[in-house]
């Protein structure tokens, strides 16, 4: 049985904080609207320009039937068109599109973290997961002078053994 289970993480808005409040989960607006110029970046960067997108693809295969200690943690993740883990800036910021950028790596890390957390829960609860695939997307609004990812959306597709309770698997993912 294969299940599509989308999940959005919001609140990745302020990496430098002085309070002790957790960053996640947090629902935050993407910023002011109206096309005003950025005070830090000038008139060429406005709040009405589109957001940058960062896509990754993650794939895991195996089985959690033998429990928490036995399933493989190795998985593959890519952020096309990059083929290796060498990094660069986003091409919009004069980087090389042939190398992964920090934004792609952050999106990939969120996707990988969700996978590993889900596999641990599933194995401990006796759910035999046979496959997990995720198309993750991160968003960085263009007109925000603080230049940060404001949203990461994970869209896992989970394959489990026949006869597994769908609602139970959905609870484990969320």
Short mmCIF file of C-alpha atoms in Angstrom, two decimals:
data_model
loop_
_atom_site.label_atom_id
_atom_site.label_comp_id
_atom_site.label_asym_id
_atom_site.label_seq_id
_atom_site.Cartn_x
_atom_site.Cartn_y
_atom_site.Cartn_z
CA UNK A 1 0.00 0.00 0.00
CA UNK A 2 1.40 3.40 -1.00
CA UNK A 3 0.30 6.57 0.86
CA UNK A 4 0.81 10.24 -0.14
CA UNK A 5 1.26 12.27 3.05
CA UNK A 6 2.13 15.97 2.45
CA UNK A 7 3.49 18.04 5.34
CA UNK A 8 4.52 21.70 5.49
CA UNK A 9 7.02 23.08 7.97
CA UNK A 10 6.77 26.83 8.51
CA UNK A 11 8.57 29.12 10.88
CA UNK A 12 12.15 28.85 9.64
CA UNK A 13 12.26 32.60 9.82
CA UNK A 14 14.82 33.78 12.32
CA UNK A 15 18.05 31.81 12.85
CA UNK A 16 19.30 34.35 15.41
CA UNK A 17 16.87 34.61 18.29
CA UNK A 18 17.17 36.00 21.78
CA UNK A 19 14.15 34.23 23.23
CA UNK A 20 13.91 30.56 24.12
CA UNK A 21 10.76 29.88 22.10
CA UNK A 22 11.05 26.93 19.69
CA UNK A 23 11.33 27.69 15.98
CA UNK A 24 9.06 24.82 14.92
CA UNK A 25 6.20 24.43 14.43
CA UNK A 26 5.41 28.06 13.87
CA UNK A 27 3.07 29.66 11.37
CA UNK A 28 4.45 32.89 9.98
CA UNK A 29 3.41 35.13 7.12
CA UNK A 30 5.87 35.34 4.26
CA UNK A 31 6.43 39.05 4.73
CA UNK A 32 5.03 42.43 3.80
CA UNK A 33 3.29 42.95 0.48
CA UNK A 34 3.02 45.90 -1.83
CA UNK A 35 6.15 46.23 -3.95
CA UNK A 36 8.16 48.62 -1.81
CA UNK A 37 11.91 48.74 -2.23
CA UNK A 38 14.08 46.91 0.24
CA UNK A 39 16.04 49.32 2.48
CA UNK A 40 19.00 46.93 2.51
CA UNK A 41 19.06 45.87 -1.14
CA UNK A 42 17.68 48.89 -2.99
CA UNK A 43 14.97 49.23 -5.63
CA UNK A 44 15.99 46.14 -7.64
CA UNK A 45 14.68 43.80 -4.92
CA UNK A 46 10.99 44.32 -4.14
CA UNK A 47 8.40 42.44 -2.13
CA UNK A 48 6.32 41.54 -5.20
CA UNK A 49 9.01 39.47 -6.90
CA UNK A 50 8.57 35.67 -6.88
CA UNK A 51 10.11 33.41 -4.27
CA UNK A 52 13.11 31.22 -4.99
CA UNK A 53 12.41 27.48 -4.98
CA UNK A 54 14.69 24.69 -3.82
CA UNK A 55 13.82 21.09 -4.69
CA UNK A 56 15.34 17.86 -3.42
CA UNK A 57 14.51 14.21 -3.98
CA UNK A 58 15.03 11.58 -1.29
CA UNK A 59 14.69 7.79 -1.64
CA UNK A 60 14.89 5.04 1.00
CA UNK A 61 14.17 1.34 0.55
CA UNK A 62 14.33 -1.53 3.00
CA UNK A 63 12.11 -3.01 5.69
CA UNK A 64 11.37 -2.14 9.30
CA UNK A 65 9.85 -5.57 9.99
CA UNK A 66 12.79 -6.66 12.18
CA UNK A 67 12.41 -3.66 14.49
CA UNK A 68 14.26 -0.49 15.40
CA UNK A 69 17.80 -1.87 15.51
CA UNK A 70 17.68 -3.72 12.19
CA UNK A 71 16.45 -1.40 9.42
CA UNK A 72 18.94 0.42 7.16
CA UNK A 73 19.39 4.16 7.66
CA UNK A 74 21.22 4.77 4.37
CA UNK A 75 19.27 6.77 1.83
CA UNK A 76 19.96 8.75 -1.29
CA UNK A 77 19.21 12.40 -1.77
CA UNK A 78 19.85 14.65 -4.73
CA UNK A 79 19.06 18.23 -5.64
CA UNK A 80 19.06 18.39 -9.45
CA UNK A 81 20.86 19.49 -11.45
CA UNK A 82 23.71 19.06 -8.96
CA UNK A 83 25.30 15.59 -9.04
CA UNK A 84 27.68 15.88 -6.07
CA UNK A 85 27.75 17.39 -2.61
CA UNK A 86 30.12 20.17 -3.61
CA UNK A 87 28.37 23.39 -2.65
CA UNK A 88 27.89 26.85 -4.09
CA UNK A 89 25.51 29.77 -3.69
CA UNK A 90 22.13 29.81 -5.40
CA UNK A 91 22.66 30.86 -9.04
CA UNK A 92 20.44 33.88 -8.34
CA UNK A 93 23.22 35.00 -6.00
CA UNK A 94 25.98 34.32 -8.55
CA UNK A 95 26.50 30.69 -7.57
CA UNK A 96 27.06 27.67 -9.77
CA UNK A 97 23.88 25.64 -10.48
CA UNK A 98 26.05 22.54 -10.87
CA UNK A 99 26.66 22.46 -7.11
CA UNK A 100 24.22 22.19 -4.24
CA UNK A 101 23.57 25.37 -2.33
CA UNK A 102 22.94 25.76 1.42
CA UNK A 103 19.20 26.20 0.87
CA UNK A 104 18.99 22.87 -0.96
CA UNK A 105 20.98 21.21 1.81
CA UNK A 106 18.64 22.62 4.48
CA UNK A 107 15.59 21.34 2.59
CA UNK A 108 17.32 17.97 2.13
CA UNK A 109 18.18 17.85 5.85
CA UNK A 110 14.52 18.48 6.81
CA UNK A 111 13.43 15.72 4.43
CA UNK A 112 16.05 13.32 5.78
CA UNK A 113 15.15 14.14 9.39
CA UNK A 114 11.47 13.44 8.71
CA UNK A 115 12.39 10.11 7.08
CA UNK A 116 14.58 8.93 9.94
CA UNK A 117 12.09 10.04 12.62
CA UNK A 118 9.24 8.29 10.79
CA UNK A 119 11.22 5.06 10.33
CA UNK A 120 12.09 4.98 14.05
CA UNK A 121 8.43 5.46 15.05
CA UNK A 122 7.22 2.91 12.51
CA UNK A 123 9.75 0.27 13.56
CA UNK A 124 8.96 0.76 17.26
CA UNK A 125 5.21 0.47 16.57
CA UNK A 126 5.53 -2.63 14.39
CA UNK A 127 4.75 -1.00 11.03
CA UNK A 128 6.64 -2.62 8.14
CA UNK A 129 7.73 0.28 5.93
CA UNK A 130 8.97 -0.93 2.55
CA UNK A 131 9.71 2.39 0.84
CA UNK A 132 9.71 6.14 1.40
CA UNK A 133 10.08 8.84 -1.21
CA UNK A 134 9.86 12.60 -0.72
CA UNK A 135 9.80 15.59 -3.05
CA UNK A 136 10.67 18.46 -0.71
CA UNK A 137 10.43 22.16 -1.51
CA UNK A 138 11.82 25.19 0.33
CA UNK A 139 10.77 28.78 -0.27
CA UNK A 140 12.74 32.00 0.16
CA UNK A 141 10.73 35.15 -0.61
CA UNK A 142 12.66 37.50 -2.86
CA UNK A 143 11.64 40.82 -1.29
CA UNK A 144 12.67 39.94 2.26
CA UNK A 145 15.96 41.70 3.14
CA UNK A 146 16.76 39.05 5.77
CA UNK A 147 17.08 36.37 3.03
CA UNK A 148 15.83 33.22 4.75
CA UNK A 149 13.78 30.16 3.99
CA UNK A 150 10.27 30.74 5.31
CA UNK A 151 8.65 27.43 4.38
CA UNK A 152 9.64 23.84 3.74
CA UNK A 153 7.04 21.48 2.30
CA UNK A 154 7.60 17.74 2.52
CA UNK A 155 5.47 15.39 0.41
CA UNK A 156 6.39 11.86 1.47
CA UNK A 157 5.03 8.85 -0.36
CA UNK A 158 5.25 5.85 1.96
CA UNK A 159 4.95 2.21 0.95
CA UNK A 160 3.98 -0.19 3.74
CA UNK A 161 3.23 -3.90 3.92
CA UNK A 162 -0.24 -5.03 2.83
CA UNK A 163 -2.83 -4.90 5.59
CA UNK A 164 -1.27 -1.93 7.39
CA UNK A 165 -3.73 0.56 8.92
CA UNK A 166 -3.57 3.74 6.77
CA UNK A 167 -4.78 6.06 9.55
CA UNK A 168 -2.12 4.72 11.92
CA UNK A 169 0.63 5.41 9.35
CA UNK A 170 -0.73 8.94 8.78
CA UNK A 171 -0.58 9.58 12.55
CA UNK A 172 3.05 8.43 12.63
CA UNK A 173 4.02 10.78 9.78
CA UNK A 174 2.39 13.82 11.36
#
